[in-house]
CSV table of C-alpha atoms and ligand atoms in Angstrom, one decimal:
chain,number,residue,atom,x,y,z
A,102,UNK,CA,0.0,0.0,0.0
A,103,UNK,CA,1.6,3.6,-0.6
A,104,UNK,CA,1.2,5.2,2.3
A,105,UNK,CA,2.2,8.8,1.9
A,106,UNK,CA,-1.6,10.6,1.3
A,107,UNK,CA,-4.2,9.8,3.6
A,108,UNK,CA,-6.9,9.5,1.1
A,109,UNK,CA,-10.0,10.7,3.1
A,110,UNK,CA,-8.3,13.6,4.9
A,111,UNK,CA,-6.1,14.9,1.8
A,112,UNK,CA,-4.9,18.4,4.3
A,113,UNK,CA,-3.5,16.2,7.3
A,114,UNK,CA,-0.4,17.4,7.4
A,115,UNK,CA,-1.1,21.0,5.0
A,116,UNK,CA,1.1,21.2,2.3
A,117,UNK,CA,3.7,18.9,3.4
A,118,UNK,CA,4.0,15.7,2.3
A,119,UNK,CA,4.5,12.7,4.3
A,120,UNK,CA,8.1,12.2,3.3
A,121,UNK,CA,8.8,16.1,4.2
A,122,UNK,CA,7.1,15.7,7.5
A,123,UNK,CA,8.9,12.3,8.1
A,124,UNK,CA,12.3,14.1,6.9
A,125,UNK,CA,12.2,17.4,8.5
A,126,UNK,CA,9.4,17.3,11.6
A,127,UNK,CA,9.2,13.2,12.8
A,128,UNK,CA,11.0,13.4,16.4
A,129,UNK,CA,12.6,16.5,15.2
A,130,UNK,CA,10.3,19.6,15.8
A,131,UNK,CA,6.7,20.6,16.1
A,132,UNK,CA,3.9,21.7,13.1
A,133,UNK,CA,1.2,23.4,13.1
A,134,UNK,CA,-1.4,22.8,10.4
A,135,UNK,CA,-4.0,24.9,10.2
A,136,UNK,CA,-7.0,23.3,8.6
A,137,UNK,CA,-5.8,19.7,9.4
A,138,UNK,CA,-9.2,18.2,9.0
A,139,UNK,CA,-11.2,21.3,7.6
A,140,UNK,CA,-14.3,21.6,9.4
A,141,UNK,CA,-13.7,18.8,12.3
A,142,UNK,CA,-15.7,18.9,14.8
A,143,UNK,CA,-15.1,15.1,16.0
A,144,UNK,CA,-18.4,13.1,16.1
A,145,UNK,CA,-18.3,12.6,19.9
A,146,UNK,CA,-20.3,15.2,22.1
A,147,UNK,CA,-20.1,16.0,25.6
A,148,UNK,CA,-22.4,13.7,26.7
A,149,UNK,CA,-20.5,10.6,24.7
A,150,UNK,CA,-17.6,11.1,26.0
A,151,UNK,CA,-19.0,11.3,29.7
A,152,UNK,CA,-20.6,7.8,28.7
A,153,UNK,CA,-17.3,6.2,27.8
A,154,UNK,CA,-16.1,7.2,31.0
A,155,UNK,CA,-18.5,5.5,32.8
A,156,UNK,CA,-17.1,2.3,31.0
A,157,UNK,CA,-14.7,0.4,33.0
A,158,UNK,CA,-13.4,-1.1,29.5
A,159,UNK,CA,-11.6,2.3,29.1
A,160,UNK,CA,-9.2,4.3,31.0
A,161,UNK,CA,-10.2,7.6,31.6
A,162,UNK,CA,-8.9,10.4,33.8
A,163,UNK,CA,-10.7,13.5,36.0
A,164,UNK,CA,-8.1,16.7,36.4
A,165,UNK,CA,-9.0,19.9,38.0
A,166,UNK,CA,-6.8,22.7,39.3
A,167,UNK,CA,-7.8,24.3,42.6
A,168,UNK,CA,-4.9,26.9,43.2
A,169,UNK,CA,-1.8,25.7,42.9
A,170,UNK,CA,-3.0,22.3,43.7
A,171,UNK,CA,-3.9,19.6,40.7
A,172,UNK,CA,-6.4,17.1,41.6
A,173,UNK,CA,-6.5,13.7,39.6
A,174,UNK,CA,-8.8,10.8,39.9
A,175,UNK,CA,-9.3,7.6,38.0
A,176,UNK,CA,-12.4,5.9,36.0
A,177,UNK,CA,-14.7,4.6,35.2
A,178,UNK,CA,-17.3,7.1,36.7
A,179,UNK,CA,-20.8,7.8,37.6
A,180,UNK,CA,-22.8,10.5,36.0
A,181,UNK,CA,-23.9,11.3,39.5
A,182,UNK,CA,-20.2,12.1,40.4
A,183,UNK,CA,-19.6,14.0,37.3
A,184,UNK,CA,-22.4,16.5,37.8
A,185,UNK,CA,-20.5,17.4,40.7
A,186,UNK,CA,-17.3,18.3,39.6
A,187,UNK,CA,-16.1,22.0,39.9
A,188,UNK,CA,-15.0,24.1,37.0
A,189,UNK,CA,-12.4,24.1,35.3
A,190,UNK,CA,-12.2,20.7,34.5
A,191,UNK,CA,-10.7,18.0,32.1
A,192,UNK,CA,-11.9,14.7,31.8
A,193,UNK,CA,-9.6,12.7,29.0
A,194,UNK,CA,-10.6,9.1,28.4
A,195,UNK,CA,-7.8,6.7,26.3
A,196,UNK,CA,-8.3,4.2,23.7
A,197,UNK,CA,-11.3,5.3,22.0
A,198,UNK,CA,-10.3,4.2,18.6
A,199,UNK,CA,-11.1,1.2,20.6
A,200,UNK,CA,-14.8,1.4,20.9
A,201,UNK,CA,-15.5,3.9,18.5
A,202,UNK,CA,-15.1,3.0,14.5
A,203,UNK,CA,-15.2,6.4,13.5
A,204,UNK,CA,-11.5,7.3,16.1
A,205,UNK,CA,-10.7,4.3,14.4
A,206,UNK,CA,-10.6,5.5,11.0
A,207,UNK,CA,-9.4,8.4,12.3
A,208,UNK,CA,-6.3,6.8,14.1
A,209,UNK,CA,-5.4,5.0,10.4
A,210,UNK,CA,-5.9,8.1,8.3
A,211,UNK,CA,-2.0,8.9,10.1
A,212,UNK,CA,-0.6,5.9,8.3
A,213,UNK,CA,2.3,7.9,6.7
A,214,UNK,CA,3.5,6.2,10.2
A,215,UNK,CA,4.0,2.5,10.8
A,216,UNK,CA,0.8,0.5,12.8
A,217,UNK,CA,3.6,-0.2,14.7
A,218,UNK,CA,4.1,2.7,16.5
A,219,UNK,CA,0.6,3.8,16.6
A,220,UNK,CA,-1.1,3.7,20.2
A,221,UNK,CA,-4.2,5.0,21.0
A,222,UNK,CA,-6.8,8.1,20.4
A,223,UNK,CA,-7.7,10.0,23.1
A,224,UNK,CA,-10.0,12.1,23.3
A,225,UNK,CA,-10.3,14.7,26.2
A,226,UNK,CA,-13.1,17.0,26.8
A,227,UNK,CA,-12.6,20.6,28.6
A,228,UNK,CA,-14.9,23.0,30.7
A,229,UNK,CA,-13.5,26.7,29.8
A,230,UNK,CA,-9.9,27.4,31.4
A,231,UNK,CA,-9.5,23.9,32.1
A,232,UNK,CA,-6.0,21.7,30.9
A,233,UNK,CA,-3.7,19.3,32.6
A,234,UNK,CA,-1.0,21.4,33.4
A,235,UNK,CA,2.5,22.5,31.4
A,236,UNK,CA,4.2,19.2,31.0
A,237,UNK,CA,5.8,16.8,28.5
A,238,UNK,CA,5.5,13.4,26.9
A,239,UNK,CA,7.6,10.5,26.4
A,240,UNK,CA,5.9,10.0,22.7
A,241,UNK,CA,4.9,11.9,19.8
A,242,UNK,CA,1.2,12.8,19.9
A,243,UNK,CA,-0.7,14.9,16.8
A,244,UNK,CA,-3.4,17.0,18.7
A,245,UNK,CA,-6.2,17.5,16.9
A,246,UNK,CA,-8.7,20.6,17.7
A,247,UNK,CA,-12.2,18.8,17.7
A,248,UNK,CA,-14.9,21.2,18.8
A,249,UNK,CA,-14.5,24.8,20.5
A,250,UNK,CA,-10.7,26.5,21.3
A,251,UNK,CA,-7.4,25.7,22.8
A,252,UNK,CA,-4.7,28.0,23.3
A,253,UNK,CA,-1.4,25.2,23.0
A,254,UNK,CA,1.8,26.9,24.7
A,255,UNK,CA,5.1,25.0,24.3
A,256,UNK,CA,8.8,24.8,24.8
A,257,UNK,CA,11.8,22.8,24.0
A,258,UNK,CA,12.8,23.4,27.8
A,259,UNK,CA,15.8,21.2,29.1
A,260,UNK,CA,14.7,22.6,32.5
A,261,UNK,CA,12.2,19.2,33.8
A,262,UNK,CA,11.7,19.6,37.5
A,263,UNK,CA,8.1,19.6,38.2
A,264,UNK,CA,5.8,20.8,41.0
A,265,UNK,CA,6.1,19.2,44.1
A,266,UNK,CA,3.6,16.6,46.0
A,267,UNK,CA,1.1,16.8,43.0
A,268,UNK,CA,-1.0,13.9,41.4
A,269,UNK,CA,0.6,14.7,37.9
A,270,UNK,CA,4.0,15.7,36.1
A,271,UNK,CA,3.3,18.9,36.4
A,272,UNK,CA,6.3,21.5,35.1
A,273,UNK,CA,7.5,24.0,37.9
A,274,UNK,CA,9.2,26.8,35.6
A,275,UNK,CA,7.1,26.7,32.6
A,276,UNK,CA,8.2,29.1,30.0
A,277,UNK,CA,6.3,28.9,26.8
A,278,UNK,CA,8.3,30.0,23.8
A,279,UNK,CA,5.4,29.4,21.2
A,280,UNK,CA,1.7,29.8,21.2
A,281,UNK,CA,-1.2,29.1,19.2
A,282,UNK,CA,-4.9,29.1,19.4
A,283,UNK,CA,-6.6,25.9,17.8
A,284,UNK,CA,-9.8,26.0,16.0
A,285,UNK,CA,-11.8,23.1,15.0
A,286,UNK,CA,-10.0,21.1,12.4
A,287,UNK,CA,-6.2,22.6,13.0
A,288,UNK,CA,-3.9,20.0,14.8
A,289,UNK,CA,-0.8,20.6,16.5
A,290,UNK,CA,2.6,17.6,15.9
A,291,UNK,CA,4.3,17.4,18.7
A,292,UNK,CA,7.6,15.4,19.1
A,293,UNK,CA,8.9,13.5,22.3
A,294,UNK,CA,9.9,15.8,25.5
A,295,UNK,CA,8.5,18.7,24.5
A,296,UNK,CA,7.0,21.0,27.1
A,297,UNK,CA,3.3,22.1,26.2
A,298,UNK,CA,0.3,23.8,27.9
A,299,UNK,CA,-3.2,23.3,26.4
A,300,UNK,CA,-5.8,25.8,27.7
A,301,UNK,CA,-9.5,25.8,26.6
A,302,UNK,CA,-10.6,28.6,25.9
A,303,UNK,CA,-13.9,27.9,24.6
A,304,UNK,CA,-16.0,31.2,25.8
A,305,UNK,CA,-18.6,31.3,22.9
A,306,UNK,CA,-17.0,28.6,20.7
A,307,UNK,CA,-18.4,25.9,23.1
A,308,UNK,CA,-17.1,22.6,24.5
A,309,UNK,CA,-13.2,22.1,24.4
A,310,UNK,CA,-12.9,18.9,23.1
A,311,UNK,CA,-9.0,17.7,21.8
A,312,UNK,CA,-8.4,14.4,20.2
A,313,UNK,CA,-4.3,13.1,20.3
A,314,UNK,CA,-3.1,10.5,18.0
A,315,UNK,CA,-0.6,9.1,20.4
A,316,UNK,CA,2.4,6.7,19.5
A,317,UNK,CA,4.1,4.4,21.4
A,318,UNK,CA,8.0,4.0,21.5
A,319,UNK,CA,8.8,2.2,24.6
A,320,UNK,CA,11.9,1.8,26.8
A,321,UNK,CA,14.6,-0.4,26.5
A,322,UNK,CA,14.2,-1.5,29.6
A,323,UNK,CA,10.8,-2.5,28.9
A,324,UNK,CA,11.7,-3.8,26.0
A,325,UNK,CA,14.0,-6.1,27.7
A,326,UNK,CA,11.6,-7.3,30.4
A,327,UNK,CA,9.4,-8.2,28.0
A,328,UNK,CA,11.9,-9.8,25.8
A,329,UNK,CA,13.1,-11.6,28.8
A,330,UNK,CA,9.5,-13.2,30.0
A,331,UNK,CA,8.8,-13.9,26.4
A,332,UNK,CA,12.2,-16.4,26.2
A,333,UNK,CA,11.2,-17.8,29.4
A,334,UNK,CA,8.4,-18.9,27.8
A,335,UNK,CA,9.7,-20.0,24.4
A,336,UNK,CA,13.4,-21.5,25.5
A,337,UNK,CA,14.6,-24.5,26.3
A,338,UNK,CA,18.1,-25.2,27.5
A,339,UNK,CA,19.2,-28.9,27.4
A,340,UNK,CA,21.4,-30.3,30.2
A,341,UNK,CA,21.8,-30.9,34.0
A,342,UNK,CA,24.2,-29.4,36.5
A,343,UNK,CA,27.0,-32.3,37.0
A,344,UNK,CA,30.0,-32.4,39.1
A,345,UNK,CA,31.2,-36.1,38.8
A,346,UNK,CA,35.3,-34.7,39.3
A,347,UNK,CA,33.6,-32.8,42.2
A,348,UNK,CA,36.8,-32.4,44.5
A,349,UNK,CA,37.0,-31.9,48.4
A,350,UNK,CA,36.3,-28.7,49.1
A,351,UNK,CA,37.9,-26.7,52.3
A,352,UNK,CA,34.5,-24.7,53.1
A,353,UNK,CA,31.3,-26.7,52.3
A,354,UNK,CA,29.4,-23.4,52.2
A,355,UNK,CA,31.7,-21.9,49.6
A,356,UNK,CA,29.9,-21.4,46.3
A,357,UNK,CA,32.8,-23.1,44.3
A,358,UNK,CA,34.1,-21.8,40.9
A,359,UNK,CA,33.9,-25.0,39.3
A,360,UNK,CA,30.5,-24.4,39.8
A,361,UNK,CA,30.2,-20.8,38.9
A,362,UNK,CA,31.5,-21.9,35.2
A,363,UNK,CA,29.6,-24.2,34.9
A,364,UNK,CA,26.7,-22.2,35.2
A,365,UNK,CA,28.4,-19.5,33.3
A,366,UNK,CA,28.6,-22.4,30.5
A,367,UNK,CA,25.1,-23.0,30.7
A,368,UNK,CA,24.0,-19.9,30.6
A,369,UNK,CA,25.7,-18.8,27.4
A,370,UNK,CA,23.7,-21.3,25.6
A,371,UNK,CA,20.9,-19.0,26.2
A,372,UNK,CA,20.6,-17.4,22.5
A,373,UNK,CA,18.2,-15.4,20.2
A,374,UNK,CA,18.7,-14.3,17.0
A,375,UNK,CA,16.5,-11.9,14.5
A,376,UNK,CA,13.6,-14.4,13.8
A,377,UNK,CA,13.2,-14.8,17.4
A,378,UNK,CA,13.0,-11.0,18.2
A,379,UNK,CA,10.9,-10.8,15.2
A,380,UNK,CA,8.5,-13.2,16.3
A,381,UNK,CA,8.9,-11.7,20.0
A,382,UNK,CA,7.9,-8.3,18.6
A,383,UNK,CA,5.0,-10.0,16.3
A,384,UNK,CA,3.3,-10.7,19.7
A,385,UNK,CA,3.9,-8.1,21.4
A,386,UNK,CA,2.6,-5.4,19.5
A,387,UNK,CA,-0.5,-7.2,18.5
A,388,UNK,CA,-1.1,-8.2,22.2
A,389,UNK,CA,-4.2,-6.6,22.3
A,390,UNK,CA,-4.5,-4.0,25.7
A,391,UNK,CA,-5.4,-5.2,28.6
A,392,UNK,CA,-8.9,-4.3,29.0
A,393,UNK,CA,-9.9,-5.8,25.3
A,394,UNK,CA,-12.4,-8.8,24.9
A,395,UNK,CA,-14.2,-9.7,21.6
A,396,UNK,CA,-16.9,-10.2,21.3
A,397,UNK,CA,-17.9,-13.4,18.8
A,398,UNK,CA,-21.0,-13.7,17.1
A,399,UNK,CA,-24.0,-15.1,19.1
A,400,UNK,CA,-25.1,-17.3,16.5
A,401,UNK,CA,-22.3,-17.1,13.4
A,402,UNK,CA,-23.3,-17.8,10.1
A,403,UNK,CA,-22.8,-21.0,8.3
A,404,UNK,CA,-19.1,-21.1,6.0
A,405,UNK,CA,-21.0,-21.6,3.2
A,406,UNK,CA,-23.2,-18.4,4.0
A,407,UNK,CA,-19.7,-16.8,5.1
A,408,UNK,CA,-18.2,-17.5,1.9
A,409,UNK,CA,-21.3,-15.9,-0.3
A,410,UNK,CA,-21.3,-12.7,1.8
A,411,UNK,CA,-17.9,-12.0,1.2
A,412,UNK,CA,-18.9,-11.8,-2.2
A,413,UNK,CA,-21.3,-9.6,-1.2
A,414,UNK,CA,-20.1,-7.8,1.5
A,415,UNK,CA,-16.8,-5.7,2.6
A,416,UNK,CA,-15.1,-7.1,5.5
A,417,UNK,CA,-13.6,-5.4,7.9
A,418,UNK,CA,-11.1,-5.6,11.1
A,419,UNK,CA,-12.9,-5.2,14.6
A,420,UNK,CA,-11.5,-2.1,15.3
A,421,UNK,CA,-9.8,-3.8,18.5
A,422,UNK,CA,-8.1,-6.2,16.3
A,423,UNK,CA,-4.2,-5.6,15.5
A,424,UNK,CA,-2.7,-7.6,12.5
A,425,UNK,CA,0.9,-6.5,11.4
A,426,UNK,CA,3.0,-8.6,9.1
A,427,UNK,CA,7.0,-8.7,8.6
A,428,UNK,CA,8.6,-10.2,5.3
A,429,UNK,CA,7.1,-14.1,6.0
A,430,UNK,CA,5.1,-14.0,8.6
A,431,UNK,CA,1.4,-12.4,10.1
A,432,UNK,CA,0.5,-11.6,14.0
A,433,UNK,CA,-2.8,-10.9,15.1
A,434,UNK,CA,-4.2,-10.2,18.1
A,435,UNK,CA,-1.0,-11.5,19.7
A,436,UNK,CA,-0.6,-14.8,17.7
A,437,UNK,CA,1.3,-16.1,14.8
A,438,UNK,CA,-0.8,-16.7,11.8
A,439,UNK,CA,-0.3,-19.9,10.3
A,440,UNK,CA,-1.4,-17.7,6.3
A,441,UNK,CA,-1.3,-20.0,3.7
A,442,UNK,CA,0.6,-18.5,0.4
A,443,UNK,CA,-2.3,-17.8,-1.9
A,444,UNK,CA,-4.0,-16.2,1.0
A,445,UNK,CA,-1.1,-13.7,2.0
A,446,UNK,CA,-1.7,-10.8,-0.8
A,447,UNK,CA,-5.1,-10.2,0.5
A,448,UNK,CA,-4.0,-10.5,4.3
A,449,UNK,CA,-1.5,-8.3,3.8
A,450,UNK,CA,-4.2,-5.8,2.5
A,451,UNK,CA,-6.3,-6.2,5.4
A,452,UNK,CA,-3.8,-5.3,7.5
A,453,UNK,CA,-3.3,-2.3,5.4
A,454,UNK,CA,-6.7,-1.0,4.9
A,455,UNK,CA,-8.0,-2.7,8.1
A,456,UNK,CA,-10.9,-4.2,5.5
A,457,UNK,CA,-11.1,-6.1,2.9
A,458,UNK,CA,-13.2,-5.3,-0.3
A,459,UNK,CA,-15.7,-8.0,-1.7
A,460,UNK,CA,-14.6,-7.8,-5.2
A,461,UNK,CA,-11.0,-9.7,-4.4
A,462,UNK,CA,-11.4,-13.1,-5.5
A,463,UNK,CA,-11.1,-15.3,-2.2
A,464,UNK,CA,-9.7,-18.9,-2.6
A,465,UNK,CA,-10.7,-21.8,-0.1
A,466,UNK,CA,-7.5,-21.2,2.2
A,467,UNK,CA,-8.5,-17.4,2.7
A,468,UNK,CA,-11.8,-18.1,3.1
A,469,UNK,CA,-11.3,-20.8,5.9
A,470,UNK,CA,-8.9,-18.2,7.6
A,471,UNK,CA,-11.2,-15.3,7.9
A,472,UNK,CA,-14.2,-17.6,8.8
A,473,UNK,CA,-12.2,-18.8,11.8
A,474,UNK,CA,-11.5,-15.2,12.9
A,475,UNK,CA,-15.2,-14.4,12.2
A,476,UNK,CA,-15.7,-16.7,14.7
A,477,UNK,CA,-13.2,-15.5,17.1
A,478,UNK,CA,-14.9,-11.6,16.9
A,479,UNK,CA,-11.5,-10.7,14.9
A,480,UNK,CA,-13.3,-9.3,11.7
A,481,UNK,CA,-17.1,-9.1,10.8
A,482,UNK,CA,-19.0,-7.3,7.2
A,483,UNK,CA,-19.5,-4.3,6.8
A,484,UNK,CA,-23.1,-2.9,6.1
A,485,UNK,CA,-24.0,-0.2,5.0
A,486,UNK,CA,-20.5,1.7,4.3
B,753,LIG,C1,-5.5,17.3,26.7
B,753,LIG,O1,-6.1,16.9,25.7
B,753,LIG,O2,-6.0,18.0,27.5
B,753,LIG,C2,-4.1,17.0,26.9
B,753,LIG,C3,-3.4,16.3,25.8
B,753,LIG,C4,-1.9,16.3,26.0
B,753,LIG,O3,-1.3,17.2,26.6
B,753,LIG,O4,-1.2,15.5,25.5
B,754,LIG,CO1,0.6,16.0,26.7
């Protein structure tokens, strides 16, 4: 698939191409683009947003400000504690590309990027004067002005000592160097570490509502742990501990150094190489979060049925669903694919597209593959697109 022009949101990044933005802005600076997503409003209101919040398959977050205090407190939520929330507020709930098809397509339209880096979509809503506080990210994030205002302030700031005894990161010394005031539709790129205030400042223009297209690029140290519990779980190391020459030792407690290279021996036969740390990355970035179940079809269709409404019928990735693909081999929803090769060109464009369109011509392997994840919850038709 080329991936350099999001097809239906042609302005995403203004007049810069993908491979400009990738060249001059990726990790490297902020953008402003004005006009992002002419005429964005987002499709969620006030009142959807509270609802995901009540959901406790969703993370969402409550911050307030009272003085120089910040005040932070953890979902899911009742309506009934809501309505009694002081102003200025923020209430930013994650993952709704999750739950919501449209965030979804939203989320993809920023493909100029790998899948593989992509996280979530959040999607915070604002009372007017509310924000989280100056701070900074470990990620890149694209904020998107969805309804009403925001007055973004931010600086490349080496100075990271925040306030003390709060809730949140919050910056102590602040000093904005830029500032803009989003409208509906304009969306602000923001690399790693970069300090930035968002402030709504809806008066007339309404709700404050900002949706971030947030990337993950994680530690190495959680790289490694992960790395680590995944061997443990695909390794095996032949061999025993031996010691038939085992010579009198003066201290019976001493930990002897026969034995320690022995061990030492062992040890190195512990060994990866790239298909391993492919396949360990495979899993891991399709391991879908934490919260996610599917949900499978009550009563699923017959394959024969299956078969004749994919003839009929686009098909399409449950938006919770995360296929990727490297040169040979297909993860989904943290599992290796077993893809036979007449089915692979048309996998690989579902992973692409995130559907699949009912004019390719689909063989008996592909067919039995996508029934199965029918079944699982993994894909389903699309009507009425
Ligand atoms: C917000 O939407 O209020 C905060 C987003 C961010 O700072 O990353
Ligand atoms: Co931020």
């Amino acid at each position: 698939m080329k991936s350099t022009a999001p097809k239906r949101f042609p302005n995403l990044l203004g007049d810069i191409g993908a491979k400009r933005f990738l060249r001059d802005y990726w990790q490297k600076k902020p953008l402003l683009i004005r006009g992002a997503i002419p005429g964005f409003g987002g499709d969620l209101s006030r009142q959807d947003l509270i609802d995901l919040a009540c959901r406790d398959d969703l993370e969402s977050r409550y911050v307030s400000r009272r003085g120089e205090n910040w005040q932070l407190e953890h979902g899911p939520f009742t309506k009934a504690r809501i309505k009694r929330w002081k102003q200025p507020w923020s209430l930013l709930v994650q993952g709704v590309n999750l739950v919501v098809p449209e965030g979804d397509r939203l989320l993809r339209a920023f493909n100029f990027i790998p899948y593989a880096r992509l996280d979530d979509l959040m999607v915070s809503y604002a009372t007017d004067g509310g924000g989280v506080g100056p701070h900074f990210d470990n990620y890149d994030v694209f904020l998107l002005q969805g309804s009403g205002r925001r007055r973004w302030r931010i600086s490349k700031q080496a100075d990271h000592e925040f306030l003390p005894d709060q809730p949140l990161k919050i910056l102590r010394n602040f000093k904005a160097e830029d500032e803009w005031l989003l409208e509906p539709g304009d969306m602000l790129y923001l690399p790693p570490q970069w300090a930035h205030d968002g402030i709504a400042e809806s008066g007339d223009a309404g709700d404050c509502m900002t949706w971030s297209i947030g990337f993950r690029a994680p530690p190495a140290q959680e790289l490694a742990d992960q790395f680590l519990s995944y061997l443990q779980d695909n390794l095996h190391v032949d061999g025993r501990y031996q010691d038939p020459g085992l010579a009198l030792q003066a201290h019976p407690a001493e930990i002897g150094a026969e034995m320690i290279d022995q061990v030492e021996t062992m040890l190195r036969g512990i060994q990866w190489d790239k298909s391993l740390v492919e396949e360990f990355l495979g899993q891991m970035l399709t391991e879908p979060k934490q919260q996610v179940v599917f949900d499978p079809p009550e009563a699923p269709m017959s394959r024969g049925k299956f078969r004749q409404r994919l003839r009929q019928n686009d098909l399409a990735l449950d938006p919770r669903s995360q296929l990727l693909f490297t040169a040979n081999h297909f993860y989904l929803n943290g599992e290796k694919q077993d893809v036979p090769p007449v089915a692979r060109a048309a996998i690989r464009e579902l992973a692409d597209h995130r559907s699949l369109s009912k004019t390719i011509s689909v063989e008996d392997p592909l067919a039995t593959l996508l029934y199965d994840w029918y079944c699982c919850g993994f894909a389903n038709f699309v009507v009425g697109r």
